[in-house]
XYZ file of C-alpha atoms in Angstrom:
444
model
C 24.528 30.192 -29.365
C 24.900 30.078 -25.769
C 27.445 27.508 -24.797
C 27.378 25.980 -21.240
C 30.801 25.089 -19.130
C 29.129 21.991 -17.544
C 29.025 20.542 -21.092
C 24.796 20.865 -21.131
C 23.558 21.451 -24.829
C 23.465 24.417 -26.540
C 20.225 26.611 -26.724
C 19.183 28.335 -29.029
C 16.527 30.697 -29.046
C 14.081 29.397 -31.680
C 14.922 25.743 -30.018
C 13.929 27.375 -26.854
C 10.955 28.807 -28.537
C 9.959 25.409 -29.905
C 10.184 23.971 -26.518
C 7.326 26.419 -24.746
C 5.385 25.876 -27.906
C 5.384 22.131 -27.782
C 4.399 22.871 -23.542
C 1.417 24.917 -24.782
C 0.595 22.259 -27.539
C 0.759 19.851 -24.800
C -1.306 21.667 -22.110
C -4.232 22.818 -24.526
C -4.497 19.015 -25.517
C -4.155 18.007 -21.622
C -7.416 20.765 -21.331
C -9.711 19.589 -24.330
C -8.900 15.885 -22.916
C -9.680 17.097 -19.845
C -13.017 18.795 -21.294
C -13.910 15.744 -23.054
C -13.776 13.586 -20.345
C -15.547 15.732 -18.186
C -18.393 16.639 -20.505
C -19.224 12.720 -20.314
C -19.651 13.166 -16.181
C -21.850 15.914 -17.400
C -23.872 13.873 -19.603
C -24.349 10.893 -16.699
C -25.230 13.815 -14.266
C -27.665 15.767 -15.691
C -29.060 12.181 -16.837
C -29.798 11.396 -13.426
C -31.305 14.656 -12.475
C -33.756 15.207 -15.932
C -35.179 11.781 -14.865
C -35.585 13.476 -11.413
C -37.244 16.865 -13.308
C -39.601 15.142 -15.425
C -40.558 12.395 -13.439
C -41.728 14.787 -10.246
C -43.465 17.531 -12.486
C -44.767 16.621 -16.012
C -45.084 12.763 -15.162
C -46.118 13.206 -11.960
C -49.002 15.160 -12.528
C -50.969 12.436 -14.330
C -51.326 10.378 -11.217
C -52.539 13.474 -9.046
C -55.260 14.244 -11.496
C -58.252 11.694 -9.427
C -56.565 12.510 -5.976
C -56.266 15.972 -6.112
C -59.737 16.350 -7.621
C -61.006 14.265 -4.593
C -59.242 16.680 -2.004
C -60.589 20.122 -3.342
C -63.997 19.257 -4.916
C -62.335 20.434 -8.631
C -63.891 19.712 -11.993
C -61.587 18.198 -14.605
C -61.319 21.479 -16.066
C -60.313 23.023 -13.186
C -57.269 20.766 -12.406
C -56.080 20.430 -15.800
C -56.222 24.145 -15.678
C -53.477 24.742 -13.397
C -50.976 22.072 -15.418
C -51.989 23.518 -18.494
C -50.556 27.521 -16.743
C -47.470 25.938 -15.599
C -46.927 24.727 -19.184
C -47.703 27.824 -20.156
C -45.130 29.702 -18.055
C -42.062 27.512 -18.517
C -42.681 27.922 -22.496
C -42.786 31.705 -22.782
C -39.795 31.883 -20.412
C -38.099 29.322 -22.629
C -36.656 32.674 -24.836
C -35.299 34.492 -21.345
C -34.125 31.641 -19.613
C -32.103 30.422 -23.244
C -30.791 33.302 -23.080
C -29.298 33.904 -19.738
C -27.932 30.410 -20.060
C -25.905 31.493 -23.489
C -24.646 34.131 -20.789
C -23.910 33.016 -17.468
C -24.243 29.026 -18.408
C -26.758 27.049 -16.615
C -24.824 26.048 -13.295
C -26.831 28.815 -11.111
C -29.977 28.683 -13.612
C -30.256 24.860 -12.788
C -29.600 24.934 -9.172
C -32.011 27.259 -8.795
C -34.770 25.505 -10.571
C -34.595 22.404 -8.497
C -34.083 24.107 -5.770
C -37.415 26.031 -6.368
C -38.847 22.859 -7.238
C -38.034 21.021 -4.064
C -39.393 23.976 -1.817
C -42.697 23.725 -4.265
C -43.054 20.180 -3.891
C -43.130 20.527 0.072
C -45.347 23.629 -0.028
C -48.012 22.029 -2.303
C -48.114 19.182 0.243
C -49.310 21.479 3.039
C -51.356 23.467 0.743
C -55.299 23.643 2.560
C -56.851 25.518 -0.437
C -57.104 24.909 -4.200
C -56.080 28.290 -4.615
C -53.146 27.605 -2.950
C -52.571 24.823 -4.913
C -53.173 26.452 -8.098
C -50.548 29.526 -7.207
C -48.009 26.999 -6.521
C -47.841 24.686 -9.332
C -49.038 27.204 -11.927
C -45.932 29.446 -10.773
C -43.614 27.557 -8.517
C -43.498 24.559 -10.831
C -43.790 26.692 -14.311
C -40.775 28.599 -13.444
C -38.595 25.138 -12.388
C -39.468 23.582 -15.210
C -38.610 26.400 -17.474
C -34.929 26.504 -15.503
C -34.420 22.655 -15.482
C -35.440 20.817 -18.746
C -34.370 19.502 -21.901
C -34.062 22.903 -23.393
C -31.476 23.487 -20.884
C -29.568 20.866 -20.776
C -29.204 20.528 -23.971
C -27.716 23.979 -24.460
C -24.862 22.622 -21.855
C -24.562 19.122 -24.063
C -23.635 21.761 -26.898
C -21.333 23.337 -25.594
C -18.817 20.284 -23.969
C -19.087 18.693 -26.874
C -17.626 19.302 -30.315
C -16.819 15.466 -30.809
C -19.386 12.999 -29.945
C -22.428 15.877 -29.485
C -24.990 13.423 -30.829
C -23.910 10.414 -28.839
C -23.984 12.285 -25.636
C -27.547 13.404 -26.624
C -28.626 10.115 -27.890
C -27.365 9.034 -24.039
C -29.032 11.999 -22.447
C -32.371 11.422 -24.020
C -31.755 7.549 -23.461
C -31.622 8.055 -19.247
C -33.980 11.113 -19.652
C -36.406 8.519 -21.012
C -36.459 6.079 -17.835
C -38.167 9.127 -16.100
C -41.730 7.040 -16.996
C -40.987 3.923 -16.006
C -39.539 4.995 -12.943
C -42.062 7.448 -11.428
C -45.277 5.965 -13.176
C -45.730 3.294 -11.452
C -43.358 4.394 -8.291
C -46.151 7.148 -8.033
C -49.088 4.402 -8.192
C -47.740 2.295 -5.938
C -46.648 4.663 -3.140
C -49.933 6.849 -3.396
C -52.238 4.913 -1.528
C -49.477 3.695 0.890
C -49.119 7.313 1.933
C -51.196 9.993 -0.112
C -50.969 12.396 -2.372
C -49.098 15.225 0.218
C -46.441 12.410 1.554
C -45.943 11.951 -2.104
C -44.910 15.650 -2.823
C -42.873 15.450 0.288
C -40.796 12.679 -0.441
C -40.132 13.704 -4.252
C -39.277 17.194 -3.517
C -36.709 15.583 -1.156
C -35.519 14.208 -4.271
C -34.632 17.830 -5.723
C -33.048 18.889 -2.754
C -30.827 16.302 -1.458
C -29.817 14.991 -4.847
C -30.378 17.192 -8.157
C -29.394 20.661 -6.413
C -26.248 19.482 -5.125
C -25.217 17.514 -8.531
C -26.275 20.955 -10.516
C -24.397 23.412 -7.741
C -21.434 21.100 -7.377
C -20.607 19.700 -10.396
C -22.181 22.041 -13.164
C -19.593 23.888 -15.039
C -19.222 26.375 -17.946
C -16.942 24.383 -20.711
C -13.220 25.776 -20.829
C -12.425 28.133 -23.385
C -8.876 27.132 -24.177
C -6.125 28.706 -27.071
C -6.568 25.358 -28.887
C -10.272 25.867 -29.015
C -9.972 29.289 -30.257
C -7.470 29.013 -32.809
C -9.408 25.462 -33.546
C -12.868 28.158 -34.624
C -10.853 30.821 -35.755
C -9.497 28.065 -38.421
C -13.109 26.750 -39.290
C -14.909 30.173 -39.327
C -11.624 31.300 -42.156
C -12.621 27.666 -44.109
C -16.127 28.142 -43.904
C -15.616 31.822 -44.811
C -14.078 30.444 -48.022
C -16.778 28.202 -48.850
C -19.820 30.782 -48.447
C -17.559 33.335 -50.789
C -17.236 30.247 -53.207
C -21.287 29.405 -53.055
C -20.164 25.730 -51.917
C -21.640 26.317 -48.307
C -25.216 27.874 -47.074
C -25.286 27.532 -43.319
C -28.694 28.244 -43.715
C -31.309 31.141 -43.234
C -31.695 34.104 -40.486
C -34.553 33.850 -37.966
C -36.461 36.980 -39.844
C -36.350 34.964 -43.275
C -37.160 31.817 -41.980
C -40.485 33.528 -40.319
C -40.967 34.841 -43.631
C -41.251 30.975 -45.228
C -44.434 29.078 -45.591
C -42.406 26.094 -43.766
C -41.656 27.764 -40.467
C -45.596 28.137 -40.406
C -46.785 24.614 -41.767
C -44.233 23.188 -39.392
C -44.699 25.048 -36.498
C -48.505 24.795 -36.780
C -47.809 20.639 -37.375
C -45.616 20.700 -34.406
C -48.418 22.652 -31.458
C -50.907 20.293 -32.550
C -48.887 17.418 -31.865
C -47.670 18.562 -28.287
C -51.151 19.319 -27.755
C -52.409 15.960 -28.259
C -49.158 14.502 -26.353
C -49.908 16.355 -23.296
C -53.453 15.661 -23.156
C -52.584 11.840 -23.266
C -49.720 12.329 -20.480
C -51.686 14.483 -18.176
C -55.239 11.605 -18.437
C -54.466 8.483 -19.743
C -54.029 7.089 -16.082
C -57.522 9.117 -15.049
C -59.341 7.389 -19.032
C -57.529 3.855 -17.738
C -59.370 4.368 -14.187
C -62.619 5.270 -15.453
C -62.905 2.477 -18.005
C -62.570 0.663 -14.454
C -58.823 -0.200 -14.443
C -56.697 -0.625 -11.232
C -54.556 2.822 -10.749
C -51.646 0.939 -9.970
C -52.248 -0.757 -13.662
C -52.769 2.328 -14.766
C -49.617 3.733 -13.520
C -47.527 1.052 -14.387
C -48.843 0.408 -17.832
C -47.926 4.439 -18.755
C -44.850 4.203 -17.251
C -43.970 1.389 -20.111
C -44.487 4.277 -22.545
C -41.189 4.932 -21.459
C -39.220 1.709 -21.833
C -41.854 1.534 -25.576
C -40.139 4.813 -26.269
C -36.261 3.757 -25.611
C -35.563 1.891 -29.140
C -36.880 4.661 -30.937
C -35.025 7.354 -29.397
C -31.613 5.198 -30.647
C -32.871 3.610 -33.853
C -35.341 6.002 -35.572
C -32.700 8.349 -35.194
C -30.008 6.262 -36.343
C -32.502 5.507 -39.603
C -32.550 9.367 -40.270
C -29.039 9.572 -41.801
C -30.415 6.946 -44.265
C -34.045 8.167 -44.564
C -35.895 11.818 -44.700
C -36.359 12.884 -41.252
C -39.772 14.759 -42.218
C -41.232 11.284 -43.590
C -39.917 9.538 -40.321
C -41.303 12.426 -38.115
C -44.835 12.247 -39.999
C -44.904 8.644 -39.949
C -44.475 8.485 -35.938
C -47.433 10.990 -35.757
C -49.478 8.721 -37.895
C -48.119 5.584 -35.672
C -49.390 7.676 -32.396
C -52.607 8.124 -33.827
C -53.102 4.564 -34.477
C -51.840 3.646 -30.958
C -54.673 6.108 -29.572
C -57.315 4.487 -31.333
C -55.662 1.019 -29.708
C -56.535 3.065 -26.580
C -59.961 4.537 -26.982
C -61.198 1.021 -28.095
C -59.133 -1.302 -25.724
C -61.354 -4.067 -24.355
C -58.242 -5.978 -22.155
C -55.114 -5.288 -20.671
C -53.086 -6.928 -23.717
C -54.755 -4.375 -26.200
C -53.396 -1.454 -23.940
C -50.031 -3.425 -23.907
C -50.200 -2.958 -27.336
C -51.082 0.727 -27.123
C -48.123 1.219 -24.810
C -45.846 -0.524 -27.959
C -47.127 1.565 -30.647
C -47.361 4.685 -29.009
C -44.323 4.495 -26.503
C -41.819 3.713 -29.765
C -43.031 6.248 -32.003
C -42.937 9.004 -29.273
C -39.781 8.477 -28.380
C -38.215 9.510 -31.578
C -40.241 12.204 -32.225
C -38.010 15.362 -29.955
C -34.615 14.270 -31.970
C -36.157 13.764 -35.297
C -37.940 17.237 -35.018
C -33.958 18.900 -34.278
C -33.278 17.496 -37.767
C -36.330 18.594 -39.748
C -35.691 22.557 -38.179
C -32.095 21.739 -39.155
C -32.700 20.559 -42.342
C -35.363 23.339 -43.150
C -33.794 26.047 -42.193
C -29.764 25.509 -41.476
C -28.015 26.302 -38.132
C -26.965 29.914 -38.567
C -30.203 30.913 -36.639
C -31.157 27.597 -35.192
C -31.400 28.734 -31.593
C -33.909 31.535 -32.158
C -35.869 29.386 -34.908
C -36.656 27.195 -32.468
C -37.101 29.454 -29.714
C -39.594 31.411 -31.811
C -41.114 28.005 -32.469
C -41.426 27.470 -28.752
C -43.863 29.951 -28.029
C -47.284 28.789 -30.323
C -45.893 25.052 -29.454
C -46.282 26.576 -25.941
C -49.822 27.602 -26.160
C -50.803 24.322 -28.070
C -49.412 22.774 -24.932
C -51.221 24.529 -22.234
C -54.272 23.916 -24.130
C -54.399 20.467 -24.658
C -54.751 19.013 -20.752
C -57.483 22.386 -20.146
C -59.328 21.381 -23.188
C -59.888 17.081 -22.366
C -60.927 18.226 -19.233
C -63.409 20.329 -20.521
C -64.334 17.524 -22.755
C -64.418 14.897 -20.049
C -66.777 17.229 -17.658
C -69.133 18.195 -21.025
C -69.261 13.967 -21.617
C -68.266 12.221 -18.588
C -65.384 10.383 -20.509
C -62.342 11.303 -22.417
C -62.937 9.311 -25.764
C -63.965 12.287 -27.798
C -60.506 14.005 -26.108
C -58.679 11.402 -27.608
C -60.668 11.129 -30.875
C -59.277 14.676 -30.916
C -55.921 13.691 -30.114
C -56.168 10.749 -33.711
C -57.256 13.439 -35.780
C -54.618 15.760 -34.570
C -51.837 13.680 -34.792
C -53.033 12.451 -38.469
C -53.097 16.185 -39.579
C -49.734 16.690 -38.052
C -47.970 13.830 -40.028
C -49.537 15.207 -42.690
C -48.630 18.652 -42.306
C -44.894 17.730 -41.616
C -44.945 15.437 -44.627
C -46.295 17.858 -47.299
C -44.196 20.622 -46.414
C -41.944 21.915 -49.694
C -38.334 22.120 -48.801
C -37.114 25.852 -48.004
C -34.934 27.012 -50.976
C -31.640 28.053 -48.752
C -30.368 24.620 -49.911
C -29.459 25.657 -53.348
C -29.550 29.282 -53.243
């Protein structure tokens, strides 16, 4: 004991001991309150900037289609060609990029993509040849996309979170899905006011004065703190303990699940799909134009596939933790299919209303509820690289389908038997997804 003249309390050394433990206690749960709180500024941020990234690149490029054509004399082959490279680009560089953002976290990664997008967006708009145009958004815009998407952001969502991961995606995907309805119709309205180029010009000042400040500023890598170590140091020991005891299978490596029939029959179910999603993003508004529609309809009526999609991206995936997420995932394929026949046939405005409803709802659920299939398939000790290996046929499915329908549209002069393609496709995708056995890691 030490004993102090002025009368203070004695101290002794295990009290004293106690005390500096109880600070650290204290600061490592002022840190992951800290983290917490900040990971939801995150989540509002990087809301507002993917509605920035998809709405000037994979949105936008649906209204350019008929204007661009006009301008360099292209075939629909020829333009869908370029979109379908830059697709093609930012899904093989989905592994690398992943990667690198595991690594060095996405702050730099992020910046740089909207800053390249911004300085692509102004050079396409002085661009005088369609080989100019073709270099640009093939490369300039493949490489931005493949540094500032949902494959991204989501890998920063994971790791802020530990608590509340799936309502800050739920909330990410909810803002990410107002990119449509914003840029839609903002693009068919302000295109004839001021052109296609003005148009680039004035969206990539979007990137630059807004999204690549809000990445470089306010991006961060999440805190490693004591807390959190001791905190997975605790739950790799318990889950140790279950694996030895055969109560716990976290699931399968990336070599055995390439191995499995399922990775195949999924994988195959899932590049057909994207193929027929793209070719329906990149010319419905060019199909609702040629049936003799007004482009601003046009515009506006796609951009209410994304307000359609908003209830499913909350309630389908709320329905999951009751029901299968493989029958809910095959069903929306079979509900998209039936919304493109709505399409192809449409006589009046209120029957592509309808198309919007059927086909908007069911495609907004369908990016969660394929997470949980892979999850539930194939576990989360190689979930990263499953899905990553994944990415690259989905990839090629989705560079194909926009080339392809405007192949089909120059060979016919109309897009129906594109989008007959696109019913059949998404029929044999539901399917596919549906009729898939269960992988055996489950019970093994």
């Amino acid at each position: 004991m030490i004993r102090r003249d002025s009368g203070e309390e004695a101290i002794s050394p295990s009290s004293a001991g106690g005390s500096s433990s109880h600070r650290a206690s204290r600061n490592a749960r002022d840190n992951a309150s800290w983290r917490f709180s900040y990971g939801w500024v995150l989540v509002s941020v990087l809301g507002l900037t993917t509605i920035i990234s998809y709405g000037t690149t994979q949105y936008l490029f649906g209204t350019l289609i008929v204007p661009v054509n006009q301008t360099f004399h292209w075939n629909r082959a020829s333009v869908s060609g370029v979109y379908a490279m830059s697709l093609l680009l930012s899904g093989l560089l989905g592994v690398p990029v992943g990667y690198l953002v595991d690594r060095y976290g996405a702050r730099l990664l992020m910046t740089l993509g909207s800053l390249l997008g911004g300085v692509t967006l102004f050079a396409l708009a002085f661009s005088q040849a369609s080989w100019q145009f073709t270099v640009l958004w093939a490369g300039g815009m493949g490489i931005a996309m493949a540094l500032f998407l949902y494959p991204v952001t989501f890998t920063v969502i994971t790791t802020w979170f530990d608590r509340g991961r799936g309502k800050a995606f739920a909330i990410l995907t909810f803002l990410g899905g107002l990119a449509s309805p914003i840029f839609f119709p903002l693009a068919g309205v302000l295109l004839p006011l001021m052109g296609w180029r003005s148009l680039l010009m004035l969206f990539g000042g979007l990137h630059l004065l807004i999204a690549v400040p809000l990445h470089g500023f306010l991006l961060r890598r999440a805190p490693r703190t004591q807390q959190d170590t001791r905190q997975k140091r605790h739950e790799k020991n318990q889950l140790h303990q279950l694996a030895s005891s055969g109560v716990l299978h976290e699931g399968v490596t990336a070599r055995q699940a390439v191995a499995q029939r399922p990775f195949w029959t999924l994988t195959i179910s899932f590049s057909i799909a994207m193929l027929g999603n793209t070719i329906l993003f990149t010319h419905q508004i060019a199909h609702m134009i040629n049936r003799g529609y007004d482009p601003v309809l046009a515009a506006t009526l796609t951009g209410g596939l994304g307000l359609a999609s908003l209830p499913g991206r909350v309630g389908l995936n709320l329905l999951s933790e009751r029901v299968s997420p493989r029958l809910l995932l095959g069903l929306c394929h079979v509900v998209q299919a039936l919304g493109v026949v709505v399409l192809i046939l449409a006589p009046s405005v209120p029957w592509l209303l309808l198309y919007v409803l059927l086909y908007g709802a069911a495609f907004g659920a369908i990016s969660p509820l394929k997470a949980s299939v892979v999850a539930d398939y194939f576990g989360k000790k190689a979930y990263g690289t499953i899905t990553a290996l994944q990415g690259l046929p989905i990839a090629f499915g989705t560079a194909l389908g926009p080339l392809a329908a405007g192949w089909l549209y120059d060979l016919f002069g109309r897009y129906d038997v594109a989008f007959w393609c696109c019913v059949v496709g998404f029929v044999l995708a539901g399917c596919g997804i549906v009729v898939t056995r269960s992988s055996s890691w489950h019970t093994s």
